[in-house]
mmCIF file of C-alpha atoms in Angstrom:
data_model
loop_
_atom_site.group_PDB
_atom_site.id
_atom_site.type_symbol
_atom_site.label_atom_id
_atom_site.label_comp_id
_atom_site.label_asym_id
_atom_site.label_seq_id
_atom_site.Cartn_x
_atom_site.Cartn_y
_atom_site.Cartn_z
ATOM 1 C CA UNK A 1 124.888 124.418 115.666
ATOM 2 C CA UNK A 2 125.429 125.962 112.777
ATOM 3 C CA UNK A 3 128.838 126.236 112.301
ATOM 4 C CA UNK A 4 128.918 122.543 113.192
ATOM 5 C CA UNK A 5 126.920 121.789 110.491
ATOM 6 C CA UNK A 6 128.993 123.697 107.827
ATOM 7 C CA UNK A 7 131.943 122.150 109.316
ATOM 8 C CA UNK A 8 130.504 118.371 108.917
ATOM 9 C CA UNK A 9 129.483 119.557 105.348
ATOM 10 C CA UNK A 10 132.659 120.641 104.163
ATOM 11 C CA UNK A 11 134.712 117.919 105.986
ATOM 12 C CA UNK A 12 132.876 115.702 103.235
ATOM 13 C CA UNK A 13 133.734 118.240 100.690
ATOM 14 C CA UNK A 14 137.180 117.896 101.283
ATOM 15 C CA UNK A 15 137.021 114.265 101.948
ATOM 16 C CA UNK A 16 135.635 114.152 97.928
ATOM 17 C CA UNK A 17 138.661 115.948 96.857
ATOM 18 C CA UNK A 18 141.071 113.826 98.036
ATOM 19 C CA UNK A 19 141.253 111.615 95.161
ATOM 20 C CA UNK A 20 141.452 114.439 92.728
ATOM 21 C CA UNK A 21 144.329 116.099 94.613
ATOM 22 C CA UNK A 22 145.970 112.616 94.885
ATOM 23 C CA UNK A 23 145.824 112.256 91.314
ATOM 24 C CA UNK A 24 147.216 115.792 90.584
ATOM 25 C CA UNK A 25 150.075 115.375 92.969
ATOM 26 C CA UNK A 26 151.148 111.823 91.187
ATOM 27 C CA UNK A 27 150.522 112.885 88.010
ATOM 28 C CA UNK A 28 151.086 116.683 87.281
ATOM 29 C CA UNK A 29 153.292 117.171 90.314
ATOM 30 C CA UNK A 30 155.745 114.562 90.872
ATOM 31 C CA UNK A 31 156.540 114.309 87.056
ATOM 32 C CA UNK A 32 157.761 117.839 87.412
ATOM 33 C CA UNK A 33 161.005 116.484 88.998
ATOM 34 C CA UNK A 34 161.766 115.120 85.375
ATOM 35 C CA UNK A 35 162.372 118.410 83.930
ATOM 36 C CA UNK A 36 166.066 118.364 85.103
ATOM 37 C CA UNK A 37 166.291 115.707 82.210
ATOM 38 C CA UNK A 38 166.458 118.928 79.899
ATOM 39 C CA UNK A 39 169.505 120.147 81.192
ATOM 40 C CA UNK A 40 171.424 116.871 81.309
ATOM 41 C CA UNK A 41 173.053 114.918 79.060
ATOM 42 C CA UNK A 42 170.676 112.356 80.413
ATOM 43 C CA UNK A 43 171.555 108.504 80.847
ATOM 44 C CA UNK A 44 168.658 106.313 82.228
ATOM 45 C CA UNK A 45 171.658 104.019 83.445
ATOM 46 C CA UNK A 46 173.243 106.845 85.612
ATOM 47 C CA UNK A 47 169.606 108.721 86.484
ATOM 48 C CA UNK A 48 169.112 112.132 87.161
ATOM 49 C CA UNK A 49 171.715 113.115 89.631
ATOM 50 C CA UNK A 50 174.567 111.717 87.962
ATOM 51 C CA UNK A 51 174.473 112.673 84.537
ATOM 52 C CA UNK A 52 176.394 115.175 83.227
ATOM 53 C CA UNK A 53 174.801 118.749 83.263
ATOM 54 C CA UNK A 54 175.143 120.690 80.311
ATOM 55 C CA UNK A 55 172.696 123.535 81.253
ATOM 56 C CA UNK A 56 170.658 125.432 78.363
ATOM 57 C CA UNK A 57 173.111 122.859 75.365
ATOM 58 C CA UNK A 58 169.743 121.248 74.540
ATOM 59 C CA UNK A 59 167.645 124.001 74.274
ATOM 60 C CA UNK A 60 170.662 125.501 71.639
ATOM 61 C CA UNK A 61 170.675 122.597 69.979
ATOM 62 C CA UNK A 62 166.543 121.874 69.498
ATOM 63 C CA UNK A 63 166.145 125.310 67.814
ATOM 64 C CA UNK A 64 168.900 124.903 65.529
ATOM 65 C CA UNK A 65 167.080 121.270 64.081
ATOM 66 C CA UNK A 66 165.240 122.472 60.882
ATOM 67 C CA UNK A 67 162.577 119.400 62.090
ATOM 68 C CA UNK A 68 161.906 121.248 65.424
ATOM 69 C CA UNK A 69 161.035 124.795 63.146
ATOM 70 C CA UNK A 70 158.778 122.550 60.890
ATOM 71 C CA UNK A 71 156.800 120.786 63.595
ATOM 72 C CA UNK A 72 156.674 123.986 65.857
ATOM 73 C CA UNK A 73 155.082 125.723 62.917
ATOM 74 C CA UNK A 74 152.510 122.865 61.863
ATOM 75 C CA UNK A 75 151.413 122.785 65.577
ATOM 76 C CA UNK A 76 151.014 126.493 65.899
ATOM 77 C CA UNK A 77 148.889 126.601 62.377
ATOM 78 C CA UNK A 78 146.968 123.581 63.104
ATOM 79 C CA UNK A 79 146.253 124.545 66.726
ATOM 80 C CA UNK A 80 145.205 127.968 66.111
ATOM 81 C CA UNK A 81 143.314 127.108 63.411
ATOM 82 C CA UNK A 82 141.463 124.719 65.621
ATOM 83 C CA UNK A 83 141.243 127.235 68.608
ATOM 84 C CA UNK A 84 139.569 129.882 66.874
ATOM 85 C CA UNK A 85 136.823 127.471 64.528
ATOM 86 C CA UNK A 86 136.472 125.436 67.959
ATOM 87 C CA UNK A 87 135.139 128.988 69.647
ATOM 88 C CA UNK A 88 133.420 129.815 66.418
ATOM 89 C CA UNK A 89 131.296 127.335 64.797
ATOM 90 C CA UNK A 90 129.950 126.044 68.211
ATOM 91 C CA UNK A 91 128.613 129.932 68.894
ATOM 92 C CA UNK A 92 127.373 130.205 65.495
ATOM 93 C CA UNK A 93 125.155 126.488 66.134
ATOM 94 C CA UNK A 94 124.271 127.695 69.773
ATOM 95 C CA UNK A 95 123.158 130.767 68.290
ATOM 96 C CA UNK A 96 120.706 129.075 65.674
ATOM 97 C CA UNK A 97 120.167 126.511 67.602
ATOM 98 C CA UNK A 98 118.379 128.797 70.226
ATOM 99 C CA UNK A 99 116.071 129.552 67.456
ATOM 100 C CA UNK A 100 114.532 126.437 67.182
ATOM 101 C CA UNK A 101 110.582 126.158 68.577
ATOM 102 C CA UNK A 102 110.409 122.072 68.618
ATOM 103 C CA UNK A 103 111.802 121.558 71.508
ATOM 104 C CA UNK A 104 111.838 117.616 70.088
ATOM 105 C CA UNK A 105 113.289 118.354 67.256
ATOM 106 C CA UNK A 106 116.071 120.842 69.292
ATOM 107 C CA UNK A 107 117.175 118.300 71.700
ATOM 108 C CA UNK A 108 117.164 115.490 69.163
ATOM 109 C CA UNK A 109 119.671 117.623 67.014
ATOM 110 C CA UNK A 110 121.638 118.661 70.276
ATOM 111 C CA UNK A 111 122.236 114.972 70.702
ATOM 112 C CA UNK A 112 123.316 113.663 67.469
ATOM 113 C CA UNK A 113 125.810 116.444 67.584
ATOM 114 C CA UNK A 114 127.260 115.614 70.807
ATOM 115 C CA UNK A 115 127.542 111.874 70.171
ATOM 116 C CA UNK A 116 131.009 112.291 68.049
ATOM 117 C CA UNK A 117 132.496 113.937 71.282
ATOM 118 C CA UNK A 118 132.331 110.478 73.214
ATOM 119 C CA UNK A 119 134.394 108.659 70.355
ATOM 120 C CA UNK A 120 138.178 108.044 71.062
ATOM 121 C CA UNK A 121 140.110 109.224 68.083
ATOM 122 C CA UNK A 122 141.413 105.564 68.277
ATOM 123 C CA UNK A 123 137.669 104.343 66.521
ATOM 124 C CA UNK A 124 137.304 107.891 64.747
ATOM 125 C CA UNK A 125 140.187 108.008 63.105
ATOM 126 C CA UNK A 126 140.285 104.390 61.469
ATOM 127 C CA UNK A 127 136.288 105.237 60.199
ATOM 128 C CA UNK A 128 137.335 108.675 58.832
ATOM 129 C CA UNK A 129 140.675 107.141 57.350
ATOM 130 C CA UNK A 130 137.997 104.678 55.582
ATOM 131 C CA UNK A 131 135.846 106.872 54.506
ATOM 132 C CA UNK A 132 138.840 109.105 52.934
ATOM 133 C CA UNK A 133 140.433 106.077 51.400
ATOM 134 C CA UNK A 134 140.892 105.266 47.811
ATOM 135 C CA UNK A 135 137.474 103.377 47.283
ATOM 136 C CA UNK A 136 136.241 105.331 50.383
ATOM 137 C CA UNK A 137 132.907 107.155 49.876
ATOM 138 C CA UNK A 138 134.477 110.331 49.254
ATOM 139 C CA UNK A 139 136.451 109.233 46.390
ATOM 140 C CA UNK A 140 133.286 107.432 44.885
ATOM 141 C CA UNK A 141 131.611 110.620 44.821
ATOM 142 C CA UNK A 142 134.605 112.504 43.040
ATOM 143 C CA UNK A 143 134.597 109.713 40.768
ATOM 144 C CA UNK A 144 130.714 110.171 39.587
ATOM 145 C CA UNK A 145 131.410 113.703 39.139
ATOM 146 C CA UNK A 146 134.100 112.837 37.062
ATOM 147 C CA UNK A 147 137.028 114.087 39.198
ATOM 148 C CA UNK A 148 140.079 111.570 40.011
ATOM 149 C CA UNK A 149 140.256 109.666 43.208
ATOM 150 C CA UNK A 150 142.985 111.049 45.572
ATOM 151 C CA UNK A 151 144.622 109.545 48.699
ATOM 152 C CA UNK A 152 143.275 112.269 51.060
ATOM 153 C CA UNK A 153 145.223 111.583 54.194
ATOM 154 C CA UNK A 154 148.632 110.659 52.437
ATOM 155 C CA UNK A 155 148.384 113.956 50.513
ATOM 156 C CA UNK A 156 150.472 116.890 52.604
ATOM 157 C CA UNK A 157 148.439 119.577 51.237
ATOM 158 C CA UNK A 158 145.287 118.161 52.237
ATOM 159 C CA UNK A 159 145.888 116.979 56.094
ATOM 160 C CA UNK A 160 145.552 120.071 57.838
ATOM 161 C CA UNK A 161 142.618 121.145 56.238
ATOM 162 C CA UNK A 162 140.934 117.572 57.246
ATOM 163 C CA UNK A 163 142.529 117.414 60.579
ATOM 164 C CA UNK A 164 141.301 120.855 61.747
ATOM 165 C CA UNK A 165 137.878 119.890 59.793
ATOM 166 C CA UNK A 166 137.686 116.409 61.898
ATOM 167 C CA UNK A 167 138.254 117.621 64.913
ATOM 168 C CA UNK A 168 136.028 120.519 64.746
ATOM 169 C CA UNK A 169 133.085 118.021 63.788
ATOM 170 C CA UNK A 170 134.050 115.912 66.785
ATOM 171 C CA UNK A 171 134.035 118.717 69.383
ATOM 172 C CA UNK A 172 131.729 121.379 68.108
ATOM 173 C CA UNK A 173 128.312 119.612 69.659
ATOM 174 C CA UNK A 174 130.529 119.467 73.268
ATOM 175 C CA UNK A 175 131.648 122.751 73.172
ATOM 176 C CA UNK A 176 127.931 124.352 72.216
ATOM 177 C CA UNK A 177 126.342 123.004 75.211
ATOM 178 C CA UNK A 178 128.388 125.702 77.352
ATOM 179 C CA UNK A 179 126.935 128.373 75.310
ATOM 180 C CA UNK A 180 123.496 126.635 75.213
ATOM 181 C CA UNK A 181 123.760 126.453 78.974
ATOM 182 C CA UNK A 182 125.147 130.023 79.325
ATOM 183 C CA UNK A 183 122.157 130.771 76.766
ATOM 184 C CA UNK A 184 119.393 129.764 79.049
ATOM 185 C CA UNK A 185 120.881 132.204 81.870
ATOM 186 C CA UNK A 186 119.480 135.336 79.904
ATOM 187 C CA UNK A 187 116.287 136.954 81.375
ATOM 188 C CA UNK A 188 113.797 136.507 78.734
ATOM 189 C CA UNK A 189 111.894 140.171 79.787
ATOM 190 C CA UNK A 190 114.988 141.630 77.910
ATOM 191 C CA UNK A 191 113.801 140.401 74.648
ATOM 192 C CA UNK A 192 110.040 141.196 75.683
ATOM 193 C CA UNK A 193 111.392 144.565 76.648
ATOM 194 C CA UNK A 194 113.647 145.327 73.349
ATOM 195 C CA UNK A 195 110.796 144.066 71.146
ATOM 196 C CA UNK A 196 108.236 146.819 72.488
ATOM 197 C CA UNK A 197 111.291 149.228 71.888
ATOM 198 C CA UNK A 198 111.150 148.009 68.474
ATOM 199 C CA UNK A 199 114.724 146.262 68.426
ATOM 200 C CA UNK A 200 114.952 143.677 65.716
ATOM 201 C CA UNK A 201 115.419 139.906 65.768
ATOM 202 C CA UNK A 202 119.297 140.187 64.498
ATOM 203 C CA UNK A 203 119.644 143.431 66.521
ATOM 204 C CA UNK A 204 118.477 141.437 70.015
ATOM 205 C CA UNK A 205 121.398 138.537 69.081
ATOM 206 C CA UNK A 206 123.713 141.510 68.965
ATOM 207 C CA UNK A 207 123.008 143.710 71.343
ATOM 208 C CA UNK A 208 121.427 140.984 74.100
ATOM 209 C CA UNK A 209 122.304 137.670 73.574
ATOM 210 C CA UNK A 210 125.875 138.049 72.909
ATOM 211 C CA UNK A 211 126.607 140.198 75.739
ATOM 212 C CA UNK A 212 124.637 138.187 77.755
ATOM 213 C CA UNK A 213 126.898 135.484 76.799
ATOM 214 C CA UNK A 214 130.311 137.308 76.257
ATOM 215 C CA UNK A 215 131.961 135.991 79.857
ATOM 216 C CA UNK A 216 131.355 132.477 78.802
ATOM 217 C CA UNK A 217 133.262 133.077 75.337
ATOM 218 C CA UNK A 218 135.818 135.348 76.942
ATOM 219 C CA UNK A 219 136.529 131.869 79.195
ATOM 220 C CA UNK A 220 136.330 129.505 76.510
ATOM 221 C CA UNK A 221 139.323 131.582 74.751
ATOM 222 C CA UNK A 222 141.088 131.594 77.289
ATOM 223 C CA UNK A 223 141.155 128.189 77.899
ATOM 224 C CA UNK A 224 141.785 127.790 74.201
ATOM 225 C CA UNK A 225 144.778 130.126 73.795
ATOM 226 C CA UNK A 226 146.120 127.626 76.759
ATOM 227 C CA UNK A 227 146.222 125.326 74.070
ATOM 228 C CA UNK A 228 148.118 126.827 71.554
ATOM 229 C CA UNK A 229 151.385 124.669 71.042
ATOM 230 C CA UNK A 230 148.393 121.346 71.488
ATOM 231 C CA UNK A 231 147.194 120.384 68.132
ATOM 232 C CA UNK A 232 145.770 116.762 69.220
ATOM 233 C CA UNK A 233 148.428 114.205 70.014
ATOM 234 C CA UNK A 234 145.541 111.547 69.831
ATOM 235 C CA UNK A 235 144.440 112.844 66.635
ATOM 236 C CA UNK A 236 147.595 113.228 64.624
ATOM 237 C CA UNK A 237 149.230 110.295 65.997
ATOM 238 C CA UNK A 238 146.453 107.939 64.754
ATOM 239 C CA UNK A 239 145.729 110.131 61.149
ATOM 240 C CA UNK A 240 149.063 110.505 60.008
ATOM 241 C CA UNK A 241 152.132 109.199 58.114
ATOM 242 C CA UNK A 242 155.593 109.724 57.173
ATOM 243 C CA UNK A 243 153.764 111.480 53.906
ATOM 244 C CA UNK A 244 152.498 114.442 55.638
ATOM 245 C CA UNK A 245 155.389 115.038 58.025
ATOM 246 C CA UNK A 246 155.667 118.057 55.737
ATOM 247 C CA UNK A 247 153.082 120.090 57.171
ATOM 248 C CA UNK A 248 151.019 117.146 59.495
ATOM 249 C CA UNK A 249 153.727 116.489 62.091
ATOM 250 C CA UNK A 250 152.915 118.286 65.270
ATOM 251 C CA UNK A 251 155.470 118.853 68.368
ATOM 252 C CA UNK A 252 153.788 116.089 70.280
ATOM 253 C CA UNK A 253 154.326 113.450 67.698
ATOM 254 C CA UNK A 254 157.907 114.404 67.062
ATOM 255 C CA UNK A 255 158.496 114.720 70.645
ATOM 256 C CA UNK A 256 157.152 110.919 70.492
ATOM 257 C CA UNK A 257 159.150 109.759 68.156
ATOM 258 C CA UNK A 258 162.791 111.635 69.592
ATOM 259 C CA UNK A 259 161.823 110.613 73.204
ATOM 260 C CA UNK A 260 160.144 106.902 72.744
ATOM 261 C CA UNK A 261 161.374 105.805 69.482
ATOM 262 C CA UNK A 262 164.759 107.157 69.227
ATOM 263 C CA UNK A 263 165.550 107.003 72.968
ATOM 264 C CA UNK A 264 166.492 111.200 73.118
ATOM 265 C CA UNK A 265 165.793 111.269 76.305
ATOM 266 C CA UNK A 266 167.044 115.232 76.932
ATOM 267 C CA UNK A 267 166.071 116.535 73.775
ATOM 268 C CA UNK A 268 162.489 114.896 73.805
ATOM 269 C CA UNK A 269 162.356 116.475 77.320
ATOM 270 C CA UNK A 270 163.745 119.987 76.172
ATOM 271 C CA UNK A 271 160.933 120.113 73.695
ATOM 272 C CA UNK A 272 158.266 119.236 76.683
ATOM 273 C CA UNK A 273 159.480 122.122 78.734
ATOM 274 C CA UNK A 274 159.880 124.491 75.601
ATOM 275 C CA UNK A 275 155.974 124.059 75.149
ATOM 276 C CA UNK A 276 155.166 124.040 78.537
ATOM 277 C CA UNK A 277 156.168 127.511 79.057
ATOM 278 C CA UNK A 278 154.677 129.090 76.439
ATOM 279 C CA UNK A 279 151.619 127.572 77.370
ATOM 280 C CA UNK A 280 151.715 128.915 80.588
ATOM 281 C CA UNK A 281 152.785 132.935 78.889
ATOM 282 C CA UNK A 282 149.563 132.354 76.637
ATOM 283 C CA UNK A 283 147.739 131.789 79.558
ATOM 284 C CA UNK A 284 149.069 134.691 81.633
ATOM 285 C CA UNK A 285 148.629 136.859 78.635
ATOM 286 C CA UNK A 286 144.986 135.899 77.618
ATOM 287 C CA UNK A 287 144.128 136.365 81.261
ATOM 288 C CA UNK A 288 145.162 139.726 81.640
ATOM 289 C CA UNK A 289 143.743 140.507 78.010
ATOM 290 C CA UNK A 290 140.242 139.448 79.298
ATOM 291 C CA UNK A 291 140.541 141.150 82.866
ATOM 292 C CA UNK A 292 141.904 144.571 80.752
ATOM 293 C CA UNK A 293 139.278 144.535 78.137
ATOM 294 C CA UNK A 294 136.011 142.369 79.167
ATOM 295 C CA UNK A 295 136.565 143.010 82.681
ATOM 296 C CA UNK A 296 136.345 139.267 83.443
ATOM 297 C CA UNK A 297 138.122 137.543 86.295
ATOM 298 C CA UNK A 298 138.143 134.227 87.510
ATOM 299 C CA UNK A 299 138.981 135.466 91.277
#
């Protein structure tokens, strides 16, 4: 009787998974057949199977382009800083918020920093661009301090810092929730026992709190490393302009222009395949490092 009940419950879970599985198949598995375009001189009129096969010529051409080298460099720099800061900043914030005793104040702060995560970059980018515009709030403050107004998002030397900073500001509240949830799982008796043994406050953080959420930190790092070539298309596309291509143009925005604007489908697909391969290798390496050095296993 228990087995029948168990099978009945599991059947419901299987039915609940069907929409997600269908979505995965339609939007993640089926499009994989388009990879063949990267090995062809693709002609939309001829289709996949009749376009001429060129092997790895598209990959050779991709890496011979100076633009490709530039966008890969920009992508790695922007994505690398985003990954690092989106681990460090939420972790520090969660540790500090965990020390707040007043629950109402704690919940209010957590809600405020969490809200920007729900705003799309289409909306948020227009607000940020307005704030940093020539007559925006930032330049008004700069003028009051005796400085010269700057069109911040049109200056290539400032674009990366602004893109990274605004992304961290938008997401650190959401990422902090994960660490805060992990902190609640630490046994309070450990802190009491360590206090009796004479361990100070910072000692408790270093020897109890951080080790207690180390598995969560490792997991967030693994998930982050898989995005090493994903610098955020939505954000960059809504913020950049031709004046900052030298430092702000990333792989995704370049692929958009090459593929959908200039209609070079084979080259754009080649860049996408390259990005996917590197992401897969990074996830594999990061998982191996997590297992080797932190004894963390997903399965």
